[in-house]
C-alpha cells in the first residue's frame, strides 16, 4: 500500500465528502478566485519533480547544437571579406555661391539621404545583374552575400561605405570582392556622367526662361523710369526732402524779415528811427548778403537820403562854429524841415513795398512747398515698386550668371575621366570563419535546450494525473482531509504477497530484541506514525458531525486492495 493509493482512498470517500461539505464550499470559492493567477511555486515544484526530463532535454539539445556547430565549422565554414569606399571628397572646398549650389543640386537631383538611397541601389539587380552573369550565378543568390553599411553616424563621416561579401570559399570571396569593387567604381563613373548629362540638359532648358524673365524685368524698370521721369526714386526722395527743408527755412526768413520791416515802419512813423539809422539798417542788410527783406532804394531815393545825411552833418559842424540864431544854421534847419517829410514818406513807401514783396515771395514758397509735399507723398509707393523691380532684376541676373557658371562646370566635369569614388582599404578576406561561432552556438543550444526541457517537464507534469501531496487532493476536491495515512516501508510487498497488515505489525512486535537494529528502529517509528494517522482519522470521524450521530460511513477507492477492509 503506498501513499498515493491511500490519498485516493480517502478523497473518494462519499461520507468523507459529505461530512466536509461545510468547509468545502468556502475552500472551493477561494480556489476559483485564484485560478487566473500564475502560481510560480507550483511551477518550480513541477520542474524540480521532473528535473531528469529538464536535464535530459537540455543535454540533448546542447549536444545537438555542439555537434552541428563542429560539423559546419569543419565542412561548411563561412568566410567574410570586405573593402571600404570613399564616395565623397572630404577636402573639397565650397567655392560655389548659394545660387550655383541650388542649380547644381536641382540639376543633379541631390538629396541629404543620398547614402540611404545609394545602398539599395548598389544591391539592386540593375547593378549586380552583369556581375551575376559573368560569374554564372543568379542575382537572387548573389544579393544576400553582399552587405553594404555606412561607416559613422554623424554627417562628417557619411561619405564612407563598407562593402562585405560572405561565402564558403576564400578564393571565390576574394575574386567576388575584386569584381564588386571594379563594378562599383565603374557604376560611379557612369552614374556621374549620366547625372551630369541630365543636369546639363535641364540647365539648357531653363536658360531661355531665365533670360526672358530678366529681359521682362529690365523692360518694366525702364518703363517705370520713363513714366515718372526718374532714375532712382530713393535719391530723388532725398533731394525733395532737402528742398522741402530749404523752402521752410526761406519761409521762416521772410516771416522774420516782415516782422522786422513792420517794426522799422512803426519806428519811422513814431520818429524813433532817424534817417541815419534807416540808412545804417539798409547798409547792414546789404553787407550781410541778405535780400534786405525786399527793402531796396532807387537812385533818386538814395540821393534824397544822402542829402539829408549831408545836411545833418553840415548842421552839426555849423553848430560848433556858428551861433544857433545865425543865418547859416537857420538855413540848414529850414532845408531839413522841407526835405525830411519827403524822406519819411519815401521810407514808409519803401518798407511797404518790401513787406508786399515778402508776402508775394512767401506765397510762392508755400505753393512750392505744397508741390514738393505732393510729389514726396508719391515717393514711398514709387520707391517700393522700384526696389521690388530692382531686387527681382538683380536676382534674375544672379540666377542667369549662376546657371551659366554651373553649365560650364558640368561641361568641364563631363570631360574628366577620373573616377569619383576612391578605395580606402583594398579587398581582403578574414582567414578565420565568421560562421558558425562555437561559443555563440553553444550558448544558443544551452538556452534552447533549457527552454525546451522546462516546457517538456511542465507538459509531462501536466499530463501526469497523480497527487504528490495531501494539499493537492484537498485543493482538487475542494474539501478538507480527515486524515493522511503515510506510506511505510514495513508494508512493502503486502499486496503482492497477499499478507495482512496486522500480521506484519505483530511480526514486528514479536521480533527478537537482540536483533534490533537501526533499520528496525526506523520501522517502529514509521509504525508509530501510521498508528497516529488512524487515531487522527478516528478523532476526525467522531467530531465530523456533533449535532447528529453518524450511523453509516461508505468507503471507496480508485483501485482494488487499497486498504478499505483495514479501515
Coordinates of C-alpha atoms in Angstrom, one line a residue:
X1 CA 0.0 0.0 0.0
X2 CA 1.5 3.3 -1.0
X3 CA 0.8 6.9 -0.2
X4 CA -0.9 7.7 -3.5
X5 CA -3.4 4.9 -3.2
X6 CA -4.2 5.9 0.4
X7 CA -4.8 9.5 -0.6
X8 CA -7.1 8.4 -3.4
X9 CA -9.0 6.2 -1.0
X10 CA -9.8 8.9 1.5
X11 CA -10.6 11.5 -1.1
X12 CA -13.1 9.3 -2.9
X13 CA -15.0 8.5 0.3
X14 CA -18.6 9.8 -0.2
X15 CA -19.2 10.1 3.6
X16 CA -16.0 12.0 3.9
X17 CA -17.1 14.4 1.2
X18 CA -20.5 14.8 2.8
X19 CA -19.0 15.4 6.3
X20 CA -16.6 18.0 5.0
X21 CA -19.1 19.9 2.9
X22 CA -19.4 22.7 5.4
X23 CA -15.8 23.6 4.8
X24 CA -15.6 22.6 1.2
X25 CA -17.8 25.4 -0.2
X26 CA -15.6 28.2 1.1
X27 CA -12.5 26.4 0.1
X28 CA -13.8 25.9 -3.5
X29 CA -14.7 29.6 -3.8
X30 CA -11.2 30.6 -2.7
X31 CA -9.7 28.3 -5.3
X32 CA -11.8 29.6 -8.1
X33 CA -10.8 33.2 -7.3
X34 CA -7.1 32.3 -7.7
X35 CA -7.5 30.2 -10.8
X36 CA -6.4 33.0 -13.1
X37 CA -3.2 33.7 -11.1
X38 CA 0.1 32.0 -12.0
X39 CA 1.5 30.0 -9.1
X40 CA 5.2 30.1 -9.6
X41 CA 5.9 28.0 -6.6
X42 CA 3.9 25.1 -8.2
X43 CA 5.8 25.6 -11.4
X44 CA 9.1 25.4 -9.6
X45 CA 7.9 22.3 -7.8
X46 CA 6.9 20.7 -11.1
X47 CA 10.3 21.5 -12.6
X48 CA 12.1 20.0 -9.6
X49 CA 9.9 16.9 -9.8
X50 CA 10.8 16.5 -13.5
X51 CA 14.4 17.6 -13.2
X52 CA 15.5 14.5 -15.0
X53 CA 13.5 15.5 -18.1
X54 CA 14.9 19.0 -17.9
X55 CA 18.4 17.8 -17.7
X56 CA 17.9 15.2 -20.4
X57 CA 16.3 17.5 -22.9
X58 CA 18.8 20.3 -22.2
X59 CA 21.7 18.0 -22.6
X60 CA 20.3 16.5 -25.8
X61 CA 19.7 19.9 -27.4
X62 CA 23.0 21.2 -26.2
X63 CA 24.8 18.2 -27.6
X64 CA 22.9 18.5 -30.9
X65 CA 23.9 22.2 -31.3
X66 CA 27.5 21.4 -30.4
X67 CA 27.8 18.6 -32.9
X68 CA 26.1 20.6 -35.6
X69 CA 28.4 23.6 -35.0
X70 CA 31.5 21.4 -35.1
X71 CA 30.3 19.8 -38.3
X72 CA 29.6 23.1 -40.0
X73 CA 32.8 24.5 -38.7
X74 CA 34.8 21.7 -40.3
X75 CA 32.8 21.0 -43.5
X76 CA 30.9 24.2 -44.3
X77 CA 32.5 27.3 -42.8
X78 CA 31.5 30.8 -43.9
X79 CA 34.3 33.4 -44.6
X80 CA 33.9 37.1 -44.9
X81 CA 35.9 39.7 -46.8
X82 CA 35.4 43.5 -47.3
X83 CA 36.7 46.7 -48.7
X84 CA 36.0 50.4 -48.0
X85 CA 34.9 53.1 -50.5
X86 CA 35.1 56.9 -50.1
X87 CA 32.1 58.3 -52.0
X88 CA 32.6 62.0 -51.1
X89 CA 35.6 64.3 -51.3
X90 CA 36.5 65.1 -47.7
X91 CA 38.7 68.1 -48.6
X92 CA 36.5 69.7 -51.3
X93 CA 36.4 73.5 -50.9
X94 CA 33.0 75.1 -51.0
X95 CA 33.6 77.9 -53.6
X96 CA 30.2 77.8 -55.1
X97 CA 27.6 80.5 -54.4
X98 CA 24.2 79.7 -53.0
X99 CA 22.6 80.1 -56.4
X100 CA 25.1 77.8 -58.0
X101 CA 24.6 75.3 -55.3
X102 CA 20.9 75.4 -55.8
X103 CA 21.1 74.9 -59.5
X104 CA 23.6 72.1 -59.1
X105 CA 21.5 70.3 -56.5
X106 CA 18.4 70.7 -58.6
X107 CA 20.0 69.6 -61.8
X108 CA 21.7 66.6 -60.2
X109 CA 18.7 65.7 -58.1
X110 CA 20.8 65.7 -54.9
X111 CA 19.4 64.8 -51.5
X112 CA 20.6 64.7 -47.9
X113 CA 19.8 61.0 -47.6
X114 CA 22.0 60.1 -50.6
X115 CA 23.6 57.1 -48.8
X116 CA 20.3 55.7 -47.7
X117 CA 19.2 55.6 -51.4
X118 CA 22.6 54.6 -52.7
X119 CA 22.9 51.3 -50.7
X120 CA 19.7 49.7 -52.0
X121 CA 20.7 50.9 -55.5
X122 CA 24.1 49.2 -55.3
X123 CA 22.5 46.0 -54.2
X124 CA 19.7 46.1 -56.8
X125 CA 19.6 43.6 -59.7
X126 CA 20.0 46.5 -62.1
X127 CA 23.6 46.9 -60.9
X128 CA 24.5 43.3 -60.0
X129 CA 23.0 41.6 -63.0
X130 CA 26.1 41.9 -65.2
X131 CA 28.3 40.6 -62.4
X132 CA 26.0 37.6 -61.8
X133 CA 26.1 36.7 -65.5
X134 CA 29.8 36.9 -65.5
X135 CA 30.1 34.6 -62.5
X136 CA 27.4 32.2 -63.8
X137 CA 25.3 32.6 -60.7
X138 CA 21.8 34.0 -60.1
X139 CA 21.2 37.5 -58.9
X140 CA 19.0 36.3 -56.1
X141 CA 21.8 34.2 -54.7
X142 CA 24.3 37.0 -55.1
X143 CA 22.4 39.8 -53.4
X144 CA 22.3 38.1 -49.9
X145 CA 26.0 37.6 -50.0
X146 CA 26.7 41.3 -50.3
X147 CA 26.3 43.7 -47.3
X148 CA 26.8 47.5 -47.6
X149 CA 26.9 49.7 -44.5
X150 CA 27.6 53.4 -43.9
X151 CA 30.6 54.0 -41.6
X152 CA 29.8 56.6 -38.9
X153 CA 26.6 58.1 -37.7
X154 CA 27.4 61.8 -38.0
X155 CA 27.3 63.9 -41.1
X156 CA 31.1 64.3 -41.3
X157 CA 31.6 60.5 -41.9
X158 CA 28.6 59.7 -44.1
X159 CA 30.8 59.7 -47.2
X160 CA 32.3 56.3 -46.4
X161 CA 30.7 52.9 -47.0
X162 CA 31.9 49.4 -46.3
X163 CA 31.2 46.5 -48.7
X164 CA 31.4 43.0 -47.4
X165 CA 31.0 39.6 -49.1
X166 CA 30.2 36.2 -47.4
X167 CA 30.9 32.8 -48.9
X168 CA 32.2 29.3 -48.1
X169 CA 35.4 29.6 -50.1
X170 CA 38.2 32.1 -49.6
X171 CA 39.3 32.2 -53.2
X172 CA 35.8 32.7 -54.5
X173 CA 35.3 35.5 -52.0
X174 CA 38.4 37.5 -52.9
X175 CA 37.5 37.1 -56.6
X176 CA 34.0 38.3 -55.9
X177 CA 35.3 41.2 -53.9
X178 CA 37.5 42.4 -56.7
X179 CA 34.7 42.1 -59.2
X180 CA 32.3 44.0 -56.9
X181 CA 35.0 46.7 -56.4
X182 CA 35.5 47.2 -60.2
X183 CA 31.8 47.1 -60.8
X184 CA 31.0 49.8 -58.2
X185 CA 33.8 52.1 -59.5
X186 CA 32.6 51.7 -63.0
X187 CA 29.0 52.4 -61.9
X188 CA 30.1 55.5 -60.0
X189 CA 31.7 56.9 -63.1
X190 CA 28.8 56.0 -65.4
X191 CA 26.2 57.4 -62.9
X192 CA 28.1 60.7 -62.6
X193 CA 28.3 61.1 -66.3
X194 CA 24.6 60.3 -66.6
X195 CA 23.7 62.8 -63.9
X196 CA 25.9 65.5 -65.4
X197 CA 24.3 64.9 -68.8
X198 CA 20.8 65.0 -67.5
X199 CA 21.7 68.1 -65.4
X200 CA 23.2 69.9 -68.4
X201 CA 20.1 69.2 -70.4
X202 CA 17.9 70.5 -67.6
X203 CA 20.0 73.7 -67.3
X204 CA 19.9 74.2 -71.1
X205 CA 16.1 74.1 -71.0
X206 CA 16.0 76.6 -68.1
X207 CA 18.3 79.1 -69.7
X208 CA 15.8 80.7 -72.1
X209 CA 13.2 81.1 -69.4
X210 CA 15.7 82.9 -67.1
X211 CA 16.9 85.1 -70.0
X212 CA 13.3 86.0 -70.9
X213 CA 12.4 86.8 -67.3
X214 CA 15.5 89.1 -67.0
X215 CA 14.6 91.0 -70.2
X216 CA 11.0 91.4 -69.0
X217 CA 12.1 92.9 -65.7
X218 CA 14.5 95.2 -67.4
X219 CA 11.7 96.5 -69.6
X220 CA 9.4 97.0 -66.7
X221 CA 12.1 99.0 -64.9
X222 CA 12.7 101.2 -67.9
X223 CA 9.0 101.9 -68.4
X224 CA 8.8 102.9 -64.7
X225 CA 11.6 105.4 -65.1
X226 CA 10.2 106.8 -68.3
X227 CA 6.7 107.2 -66.8
X228 CA 7.8 109.1 -63.7
X229 CA 10.9 110.7 -65.3
X230 CA 13.2 109.3 -62.6
X231 CA 16.4 107.4 -62.4
X232 CA 16.5 106.5 -58.7
X233 CA 13.4 107.4 -56.7
X234 CA 15.3 106.9 -53.4
X235 CA 17.9 109.6 -54.3
X236 CA 15.2 111.9 -55.7
X237 CA 13.3 111.5 -52.4
X238 CA 16.4 112.7 -50.5
X239 CA 16.7 115.7 -52.8
X240 CA 13.0 116.5 -52.4
X241 CA 13.4 116.3 -48.6
X242 CA 16.3 118.7 -48.8
X243 CA 14.4 121.1 -51.0
X244 CA 11.5 121.0 -48.5
X245 CA 13.8 122.0 -45.7
X246 CA 15.3 124.8 -47.8
X247 CA 11.8 126.1 -48.6
X248 CA 10.8 126.0 -44.9
X249 CA 14.0 128.0 -44.0
X250 CA 13.2 130.6 -46.6
X251 CA 9.6 131.0 -45.4
X252 CA 10.8 131.4 -41.8
X253 CA 13.4 134.0 -43.0
X254 CA 10.7 136.0 -44.9
X255 CA 8.4 135.9 -41.9
X256 CA 11.2 137.3 -39.7
X257 CA 12.0 139.9 -42.3
X258 CA 8.4 141.1 -42.4
X259 CA 8.3 141.3 -38.7
X260 CA 11.5 143.5 -38.8
X261 CA 10.1 145.7 -41.6
X262 CA 6.9 146.3 -39.6
X263 CA 9.0 147.3 -36.6
X264 CA 11.0 149.7 -38.8
X265 CA 7.8 151.2 -40.3
X266 CA 6.5 151.7 -36.8
X267 CA 9.7 153.4 -35.7
X268 CA 9.7 155.7 -38.7
X269 CA 6.1 156.7 -38.1
X270 CA 6.9 157.4 -34.4
X271 CA 10.1 159.3 -35.3
X272 CA 12.2 156.8 -33.3
X273 CA 14.3 155.9 -36.4
X274 CA 16.4 158.6 -37.9
X275 CA 17.4 158.9 -41.5
X276 CA 20.9 157.8 -40.5
X277 CA 19.5 154.8 -38.6
X278 CA 17.5 153.8 -41.7
X279 CA 20.5 154.2 -43.9
X280 CA 22.5 152.1 -41.4
X281 CA 19.9 149.4 -41.4
X282 CA 19.8 149.3 -45.2
X283 CA 23.6 149.2 -45.3
X284 CA 23.8 146.3 -42.8
X285 CA 21.2 144.3 -44.8
X286 CA 23.3 144.8 -48.0
X287 CA 26.5 144.0 -46.2
X288 CA 25.4 140.6 -44.8
X289 CA 24.4 139.4 -48.3
X290 CA 20.7 139.1 -47.5
X291 CA 17.8 140.1 -49.6
X292 CA 17.1 143.1 -47.4
X293 CA 13.7 141.6 -46.7
X294 CA 12.5 143.1 -50.0
X295 CA 13.8 146.6 -48.9
X296 CA 15.6 148.4 -51.8
X297 CA 16.0 152.0 -52.9
X298 CA 16.3 153.7 -56.3
X299 CA 18.9 156.3 -57.3
X300 CA 16.7 159.3 -56.5
X301 CA 15.6 157.9 -53.2
X302 CA 19.2 157.2 -52.3
X303 CA 20.2 160.8 -53.3
X304 CA 17.5 162.2 -51.0
X305 CA 18.7 160.1 -48.1
X306 CA 22.3 161.1 -48.8
X307 CA 21.3 164.8 -48.9
X308 CA 19.5 164.5 -45.6
X309 CA 22.6 162.9 -44.1
X310 CA 24.8 165.6 -45.6
X311 CA 22.6 168.4 -44.3
X312 CA 22.7 166.8 -40.8
X313 CA 26.4 166.6 -40.9
X314 CA 26.7 170.2 -42.1
X315 CA 24.3 171.4 -39.4
X316 CA 26.3 169.6 -36.7
X317 CA 29.5 171.2 -37.9
X318 CA 27.8 174.6 -38.2
X319 CA 26.6 174.4 -34.6
X320 CA 30.2 174.1 -33.5
X321 CA 31.1 177.2 -35.4
X322 CA 28.1 179.5 -35.5
X323 CA 25.5 180.5 -33.1
X324 CA 22.0 179.0 -33.2
X325 CA 20.5 182.3 -34.4
X326 CA 22.9 182.6 -37.3
X327 CA 21.6 182.6 -40.8
X328 CA 23.7 179.5 -41.8
X329 CA 22.2 177.3 -39.1
X330 CA 18.7 178.6 -39.7
X331 CA 19.1 178.0 -43.5
X332 CA 20.2 174.4 -42.9
X333 CA 17.4 173.7 -40.5
X334 CA 14.8 175.1 -42.9
X335 CA 16.1 172.9 -45.7
X336 CA 16.0 169.9 -43.4
X337 CA 12.4 170.7 -42.5
X338 CA 11.4 170.8 -46.1
X339 CA 13.2 167.5 -47.2
X340 CA 12.6 165.3 -44.0
X341 CA 8.8 164.7 -44.6
X342 CA 9.5 163.7 -48.2
X343 CA 12.2 161.3 -47.0
X344 CA 10.0 159.8 -44.3
X345 CA 7.3 159.3 -46.9
X346 CA 9.7 157.6 -49.2
X347 CA 11.0 155.4 -46.3
X348 CA 7.5 154.2 -45.5
X349 CA 6.8 153.5 -49.1
X350 CA 10.0 151.5 -49.3
X351 CA 9.1 149.5 -46.3
X352 CA 5.5 148.8 -47.6
X353 CA 6.9 147.7 -50.9
X354 CA 9.4 145.4 -49.1
X355 CA 6.6 143.9 -47.0
X356 CA 4.4 143.3 -50.0
X357 CA 7.3 141.7 -51.8
X358 CA 8.0 139.4 -48.9
X359 CA 4.3 138.4 -48.8
X360 CA 4.4 137.6 -52.5
X361 CA 7.6 135.5 -52.1
X362 CA 6.0 133.6 -49.2
X363 CA 3.0 132.7 -51.3
X364 CA 5.3 131.4 -54.0
X365 CA 7.3 129.4 -51.4
X366 CA 4.1 127.9 -49.9
X367 CA 2.9 126.9 -53.3
X368 CA 6.4 125.4 -54.0
X369 CA 6.2 123.5 -50.6
X370 CA 2.8 122.1 -51.4
X371 CA 4.0 120.8 -54.8
X372 CA 7.1 119.2 -53.1
X373 CA 4.9 117.6 -50.5
X374 CA 2.6 116.2 -53.1
X375 CA 5.5 114.8 -55.1
X376 CA 7.2 113.5 -52.0
X377 CA 3.9 111.7 -50.9
X378 CA 4.1 109.6 -54.0
X379 CA 7.7 108.6 -53.4
X380 CA 7.1 105.7 -50.9
X381 CA 4.9 103.7 -53.3
X382 CA 7.2 104.6 -56.2
X383 CA 10.3 103.5 -54.2
X384 CA 8.6 100.3 -53.2
X385 CA 7.8 99.4 -56.8
X386 CA 11.3 100.5 -57.9
X387 CA 13.0 98.5 -55.2
X388 CA 10.9 95.4 -55.9
X389 CA 11.8 95.5 -59.6
X390 CA 15.4 96.2 -58.8
X391 CA 15.6 93.2 -56.5
X392 CA 13.9 90.9 -58.9
X393 CA 16.2 92.1 -61.7
X394 CA 19.3 91.6 -59.5
X395 CA 18.1 88.1 -58.5
X396 CA 17.3 87.2 -62.1
X397 CA 20.8 88.4 -63.2
X398 CA 22.4 86.4 -60.4
X399 CA 20.4 83.3 -61.5
X400 CA 21.5 83.7 -65.1
X401 CA 25.1 84.1 -64.0
X402 CA 24.9 81.1 -61.7
X403 CA 23.2 78.9 -64.4
X404 CA 25.9 79.8 -66.9
X405 CA 28.7 79.1 -64.4
X406 CA 27.0 75.7 -63.4
X407 CA 26.7 74.7 -67.1
X408 CA 30.4 75.4 -67.6
X409 CA 31.3 73.4 -64.6
X410 CA 29.2 70.5 -65.8
X411 CA 30.9 70.6 -69.2
X412 CA 34.3 70.5 -67.6
X413 CA 33.3 67.6 -65.3
X414 CA 31.9 65.7 -68.3
X415 CA 35.3 65.9 -70.0
X416 CA 37.1 64.4 -67.0
X417 CA 37.8 60.7 -66.8
X418 CA 38.7 60.5 -63.1
X419 CA 36.6 58.0 -61.0
X420 CA 34.7 59.9 -58.4
X421 CA 35.0 57.1 -55.7
X422 CA 38.2 56.1 -54.1
X423 CA 39.3 52.8 -52.4
X424 CA 40.3 53.4 -48.8
X425 CA 41.0 49.8 -47.9
X426 CA 41.6 47.1 -50.6
X427 CA 39.6 43.9 -50.7
X428 CA 40.7 41.3 -48.2
X429 CA 39.2 38.1 -46.7
X430 CA 39.4 37.3 -43.0
X431 CA 41.3 34.0 -42.6
X432 CA 39.1 32.9 -39.7
X433 CA 35.5 31.8 -40.4
X434 CA 32.8 34.1 -39.1
X435 CA 30.2 31.3 -39.1
X436 CA 29.4 29.2 -37.3
X437 CA 30.7 30.7 -34.0
X438 CA 31.3 27.9 -31.5
X439 CA 30.7 29.8 -28.3
X440 CA 27.6 31.7 -29.6
X441 CA 26.1 28.5 -30.9
X442 CA 26.7 26.6 -27.6
X443 CA 25.1 29.4 -25.7
X444 CA 22.1 29.3 -28.0
X445 CA 22.0 25.5 -27.7
X446 CA 22.1 25.7 -23.9
X447 CA 19.3 28.3 -23.8
X448 CA 17.2 26.5 -26.3
X449 CA 17.7 23.1 -24.5
X450 CA 16.9 24.6 -21.1
X451 CA 13.7 26.2 -22.5
X452 CA 12.6 23.0 -24.2
X453 CA 13.5 21.0 -21.1
X454 CA 11.4 23.2 -18.9
X455 CA 8.5 23.1 -21.4
X456 CA 8.7 19.3 -21.6
X457 CA 8.8 19.0 -17.9
X458 CA 5.8 21.2 -17.4
X459 CA 3.8 19.3 -20.1
X460 CA 4.8 15.9 -18.7
X461 CA 3.8 17.0 -15.2
X462 CA 0.5 18.4 -16.5
X463 CA -0.3 15.1 -18.2
X464 CA 0.5 13.1 -15.1
X465 CA -2.7 12.7 -13.1
X466 CA -1.1 11.8 -9.8
X467 CA -1.3 13.7 -6.5
X468 CA 2.0 14.5 -4.9
X469 CA 0.9 15.9 -1.6
X470 CA -2.2 15.9 0.6
X471 CA -2.8 19.5 -0.2
X472 CA -3.1 18.6 -3.9
X473 CA -6.0 16.3 -3.0
X474 CA -7.7 18.9 -0.8
X475 CA -7.3 21.6 -3.5
X476 CA -8.6 19.4 -6.3
X477 CA -11.7 18.2 -4.4
X478 CA -12.4 21.4 -2.6
X479 CA -13.0 19.6 0.8
X480 CA -10.8 19.2 3.9
X481 CA -8.9 16.0 4.5
X482 CA -10.0 13.9 7.6
X483 CA -6.6 12.2 7.8
X484 CA -3.4 11.4 6.0
X485 CA -2.1 7.8 6.3
X486 CA 1.5 7.8 5.3
X487 CA 3.5 5.2 3.3
X488 CA 5.7 3.0 5.4
X489 CA 8.4 0.5 4.2
X490 CA 7.1 -2.1 6.7
X491 CA 4.1 -2.8 4.5
X492 CA 6.1 -3.0 1.2
X493 CA 5.0 -6.2 -0.7
X494 CA 1.9 -6.8 1.4
X495 CA -0.4 -6.5 -1.5
X496 CA 1.7 -8.6 -3.9
X497 CA 2.2 -11.4 -1.3
X498 CA -1.4 -11.1 -0.1
X499 CA -0.5 -10.7 3.5
X500 CA -2.4 -9.0 6.2
X501 CA -1.2 -5.7 7.7
X502 CA -1.9 -6.8 11.2
X503 CA 0.3 -9.8 10.7
X504 CA 3.1 -7.5 9.7
X505 CA 2.6 -5.4 12.8
X506 CA 2.5 -8.4 15.1
X507 CA 5.6 -9.8 13.4
X508 CA 7.4 -6.5 14.2
X509 CA 6.3 -6.6 17.8
X510 CA 7.3 -10.3 18.3
X511 CA 10.8 -9.9 16.9
X512 CA 13.9 -10.7 18.9
X513 CA 15.2 -7.8 20.8
X514 CA 18.8 -8.7 20.2
X515 CA 18.3 -8.4 16.6
X516 CA 17.1 -4.8 16.8
X517 CA 19.0 -2.6 14.5
X518 CA 18.8 0.9 13.2
X519 CA 16.6 -0.2 10.4
X520 CA 14.2 -1.9 12.8
X521 CA 14.0 1.2 14.9
X522 CA 13.2 3.2 11.8
X523 CA 10.3 0.8 11.0
X524 CA 9.0 1.2 14.6
X525 CA 8.9 5.0 14.1
X526 CA 7.0 4.5 10.9
X527 CA 4.6 2.2 12.6
X528 CA 4.0 4.8 15.3
X529 CA 3.2 7.5 12.7
X530 CA 1.0 5.0 10.9
X531 CA -1.0 4.3 14.1
X532 CA -1.2 8.0 14.9
X533 CA -2.7 8.6 11.5
X534 CA -5.5 6.1 12.3
X535 CA -6.1 7.7 15.6
X536 CA -6.4 11.1 13.9
X537 CA -8.9 9.6 11.4
X538 CA -10.9 8.2 14.3
X539 CA -11.0 11.5 16.0
X540 CA -11.9 13.4 12.8
X541 CA -14.8 10.9 12.2
X542 CA -16.0 11.4 15.8
X543 CA -16.1 15.2 15.5
X544 CA -17.2 15.2 11.9
X545 CA -20.8 15.9 12.9
X546 CA -21.5 16.8 16.5
X547 CA -25.2 17.6 16.1
X548 CA -26.3 14.3 14.6
X549 CA -24.9 10.9 15.3
X550 CA -23.3 9.1 12.4
X551 CA -24.8 5.7 11.6
X552 CA -23.0 4.7 8.4
X553 CA -19.8 5.5 6.6
X554 CA -19.2 4.5 3.0
X555 CA -15.6 3.8 1.9
X556 CA -14.4 3.6 -1.7
X557 CA -11.1 3.7 -3.6
X558 CA -9.7 4.3 -7.1
X559 CA -8.3 0.8 -7.4
X560 CA -8.9 -2.5 -5.5
X561 CA -6.9 -3.6 -2.4
X562 CA -6.1 -0.1 -1.2
X563 CA -6.9 -0.8 2.4
X564 CA -10.7 -0.3 2.7
X565 CA -11.0 -3.6 4.7
X566 CA -8.3 -2.5 7.2
X567 CA -10.1 0.8 7.9

